[in-house]
mmCIF file with all atom_site columns, C-alpha atoms in Angstrom:
data_model
loop_
_atom_site.group_PDB
_atom_site.id
_atom_site.type_symbol
_atom_site.label_atom_id
_atom_site.label_alt_id
_atom_site.label_comp_id
_atom_site.label_asym_id
_atom_site.label_entity_id
_atom_site.label_seq_id
_atom_site.pdbx_PDB_ins_code
_atom_site.Cartn_x
_atom_site.Cartn_y
_atom_site.Cartn_z
_atom_site.occupancy
_atom_site.B_iso_or_equiv
_atom_site.pdbx_formal_charge
_atom_site.auth_seq_id
_atom_site.auth_comp_id
_atom_site.auth_asym_id
_atom_site.auth_atom_id
_atom_site.pdbx_PDB_model_num
ATOM 1  C CA . MET A 1 1  ? 139.359 140.676 70.797 1.00 90.00 ? 1  MET A CA 1
ATOM 2  C CA . LEU A 1 2  ? 135.671 140.008 71.359 1.00 94.00 ? 2  LEU A CA 1
ATOM 3  C CA . GLN A 1 3  ? 133.486 138.326 68.617 1.00 94.00 ? 3  GLN A CA 1
ATOM 4  C CA . VAL A 1 4  ? 130.089 139.448 67.744 1.00 94.00 ? 4  VAL A CA 1
ATOM 5  C CA . LYS A 1 5  ? 127.358 138.020 65.382 1.00 96.00 ? 5  LYS A CA 1
ATOM 6  C CA . PHE A 1 6  ? 125.160 140.633 63.199 1.00 94.00 ? 6  PHE A CA 1
ATOM 7  C CA . SER A 1 7  ? 123.371 140.837 59.674 1.00 97.00 ? 7  SER A CA 1
ATOM 8  C CA . ILE A 1 8  ? 124.309 142.635 56.732 1.00 97.00 ? 8  ILE A CA 1
ATOM 9  C CA . GLU A 1 9  ? 123.073 142.976 53.182 1.00 98.00 ? 9  GLU A CA 1
ATOM 10 C CA . GLU A 1 10 ? 124.782 140.673 50.470 1.00 98.00 ? 10 GLU A CA 1
ATOM 11 C CA . ILE A 1 11 ? 126.127 143.888 48.777 1.00 98.00 ? 11 ILE A CA 1
ATOM 12 C CA . GLN A 1 12 ? 127.857 144.769 52.055 1.00 98.00 ? 12 GLN A CA 1
ATOM 13 C CA . VAL A 1 13 ? 129.276 141.219 52.277 1.00 97.00 ? 13 VAL A CA 1
ATOM 14 C CA . ASP A 1 14 ? 130.635 141.565 48.669 1.00 98.00 ? 14 ASP A CA 1
ATOM 15 C CA . PHE A 1 15 ? 132.261 144.851 49.668 1.00 98.00 ? 15 PHE A CA 1
ATOM 16 C CA . LEU A 1 16 ? 134.086 143.195 52.697 1.00 98.00 ? 16 LEU A CA 1
ATOM 17 C CA . ASN A 1 17 ? 135.384 140.885 50.321 1.00 98.00 ? 17 ASN A CA 1
ATOM 18 C CA . THR A 1 18 ? 137.368 143.283 48.606 1.00 98.00 ? 18 THR A CA 1
ATOM 19 C CA . PHE A 1 19 ? 139.358 144.062 51.758 1.00 98.00 ? 19 PHE A CA 1
ATOM 20 C CA . LYS A 1 20 ? 142.915 143.396 49.956 1.00 98.00 ? 20 LYS A CA 1
ATOM 21 C CA . ALA A 1 21 ? 141.809 146.067 47.191 1.00 98.00 ? 21 ALA A CA 1
ATOM 22 C CA . TYR A 1 22 ? 141.894 148.478 50.067 1.00 98.00 ? 22 TYR A CA 1
ATOM 23 C CA . GLY A 1 23 ? 145.060 147.449 51.700 1.00 98.00 ? 23 GLY A CA 1
ATOM 24 C CA . PHE A 1 24 ? 143.388 145.520 54.497 1.00 98.00 ? 24 PHE A CA 1
ATOM 25 C CA . LYS A 1 25 ? 144.749 142.396 55.842 1.00 98.00 ? 25 LYS A CA 1
ATOM 26 C CA . ASN A 1 26 ? 141.214 141.017 56.623 1.00 97.00 ? 26 ASN A CA 1
ATOM 27 C CA . LYS A 1 27 ? 137.573 141.679 56.641 1.00 97.00 ? 27 LYS A CA 1
ATOM 28 C CA . SER A 1 28 ? 137.824 142.331 60.424 1.00 97.00 ? 28 SER A CA 1
ATOM 29 C CA . LEU A 1 29 ? 140.329 144.969 60.139 1.00 98.00 ? 29 LEU A CA 1
ATOM 30 C CA . MET A 1 30 ? 138.462 146.569 57.432 1.00 98.00 ? 30 MET A CA 1
ATOM 31 C CA . LEU A 1 31 ? 134.994 146.712 59.422 1.00 97.00 ? 31 LEU A CA 1
ATOM 32 C CA . ARG A 1 32 ? 136.919 147.774 62.419 1.00 97.00 ? 32 ARG A CA 1
ATOM 33 C CA . THR A 1 33 ? 138.709 150.897 60.626 1.00 98.00 ? 33 THR A CA 1
ATOM 34 C CA . ALA A 1 34 ? 135.267 151.467 59.323 1.00 98.00 ? 34 ALA A CA 1
ATOM 35 C CA . ILE A 1 35 ? 133.474 151.624 62.587 1.00 98.00 ? 35 ILE A CA 1
ATOM 36 C CA . ASP A 1 36 ? 136.322 153.798 63.993 1.00 98.00 ? 36 ASP A CA 1
ATOM 37 C CA . ASN A 1 37 ? 135.973 156.255 61.166 1.00 98.00 ? 37 ASN A CA 1
ATOM 38 C CA . PHE A 1 38 ? 132.333 156.564 61.600 1.00 98.00 ? 38 PHE A CA 1
ATOM 39 C CA . LYS A 1 39 ? 132.703 156.900 65.492 1.00 98.00 ? 39 LYS A CA 1
ATOM 40 C CA . ASN A 1 40 ? 135.200 159.724 64.906 1.00 98.00 ? 40 ASN A CA 1
ATOM 41 C CA . LYS A 1 41 ? 132.886 161.399 62.151 1.00 98.00 ? 41 LYS A CA 1
ATOM 42 C CA . LEU A 1 42 ? 129.939 161.371 64.783 1.00 98.00 ? 42 LEU A CA 1
ATOM 43 C CA . GLU A 1 43 ? 132.247 162.907 67.439 1.00 98.00 ? 43 GLU A CA 1
ATOM 44 C CA . LEU A 1 44 ? 133.287 165.401 65.160 1.00 98.00 ? 44 LEU A CA 1
ATOM 45 C CA . GLU A 1 45 ? 129.808 166.488 63.953 1.00 97.00 ? 45 GLU A CA 1
ATOM 46 C CA . SER A 1 46 ? 128.745 166.768 67.793 1.00 98.00 ? 46 SER A CA 1
ATOM 47 C CA . LEU A 1 47 ? 131.735 169.204 68.476 1.00 97.00 ? 47 LEU A CA 1
ATOM 48 C CA . LYS A 1 48 ? 130.981 171.245 65.439 1.00 97.00 ? 48 LYS A CA 1
ATOM 49 C CA . LYS A 1 49 ? 127.400 171.601 66.764 1.00 97.00 ? 49 LYS A CA 1
ATOM 50 C CA . SER A 1 50 ? 128.451 172.609 70.113 1.00 97.00 ? 50 SER A CA 1
ATOM 51 C CA . ALA A 1 51 ? 131.053 175.294 68.682 1.00 96.00 ? 51 ALA A CA 1
ATOM 52 C CA . ASP A 1 52 ? 128.233 176.443 66.494 1.00 96.00 ? 52 ASP A CA 1
ATOM 53 C CA . LEU A 1 53 ? 126.069 176.774 69.767 1.00 94.00 ? 53 LEU A CA 1
ATOM 54 C CA . TYR A 1 54 ? 128.782 178.735 71.700 1.00 92.00 ? 54 TYR A CA 1
ATOM 55 C CA . SER A 1 55 ? 129.332 180.567 68.599 1.00 93.00 ? 55 SER A CA 1
ATOM 56 C CA . GLU A 1 56 ? 125.714 181.647 68.521 1.00 92.00 ? 56 GLU A CA 1
ATOM 57 C CA . ILE A 1 57 ? 125.260 182.494 72.170 1.00 92.00 ? 57 ILE A CA 1
ATOM 58 C CA . TYR A 1 58 ? 128.498 184.389 72.288 1.00 90.00 ? 58 TYR A CA 1
ATOM 59 C CA . SER A 1 59 ? 127.205 186.488 69.018 1.00 91.00 ? 59 SER A CA 1
ATOM 60 C CA . LYS A 1 60 ? 124.082 187.429 71.026 1.00 92.00 ? 60 LYS A CA 1
ATOM 61 C CA . ASP A 1 61 ? 125.530 188.105 74.458 1.00 91.00 ? 61 ASP A CA 1
ATOM 62 C CA . GLU A 1 62 ? 127.221 191.513 74.543 1.00 90.00 ? 62 GLU A CA 1
ATOM 63 C CA . ASP A 1 63 ? 128.134 190.989 78.304 1.00 88.00 ? 63 ASP A CA 1
ATOM 64 C CA . LEU A 1 64 ? 130.133 187.775 77.403 1.00 88.00 ? 64 LEU A CA 1
ATOM 65 C CA . LYS A 1 65 ? 131.831 189.519 74.673 1.00 87.00 ? 65 LYS A CA 1
ATOM 66 C CA . GLU A 1 66 ? 132.802 192.454 76.962 1.00 87.00 ? 66 GLU A CA 1
ATOM 67 C CA . LEU A 1 67 ? 134.259 190.015 79.625 1.00 88.00 ? 67 LEU A CA 1
ATOM 68 C CA . THR A 1 68 ? 136.172 187.961 76.961 1.00 85.00 ? 68 THR A CA 1
ATOM 69 C CA . GLU A 1 69 ? 137.495 191.151 75.886 1.00 84.00 ? 69 GLU A CA 1
ATOM 70 C CA . VAL A 1 70 ? 138.563 192.342 79.262 1.00 85.00 ? 70 VAL A CA 1
ATOM 71 C CA . SER A 1 71 ? 140.420 189.108 80.135 1.00 84.00 ? 71 SER A CA 1
ATOM 72 C CA . THR A 1 72 ? 142.304 189.021 77.169 1.00 82.00 ? 72 THR A CA 1
ATOM 73 C CA . VAL A 1 73 ? 143.927 192.495 78.031 1.00 82.00 ? 73 VAL A CA 1
ATOM 74 C CA . GLY A 1 74 ? 147.703 192.153 78.568 1.00 81.00 ? 74 GLY A CA 1
ATOM 75 C CA . TRP A 1 75 ? 148.044 188.988 76.800 1.00 82.00 ? 75 TRP A CA 1
ATOM 76 C CA . PRO A 1 76 ? 150.070 188.959 73.576 1.00 80.00 ? 76 PRO A CA 1
ATOM 77 C CA . GLU A 1 77 ? 148.552 188.865 70.387 1.00 73.00 ? 77 GLU A CA 1
#
């Protein structure tokens, strides 16, 4: 595993020092989990924005709606 050096606020250090109270075996695991969760949250937000954009485009494009309906003819519901 790689090691990096960075600076954090004292209140953040205090929180990291409570790792056992949250079921983590050490501060590193707690921090890695937090980073993974933040990354997943950002990716989910990006997917939602993309879905909203596609939905907006679809709602305004009658040709696309017609094409979609034609392509689903014969598929089970």
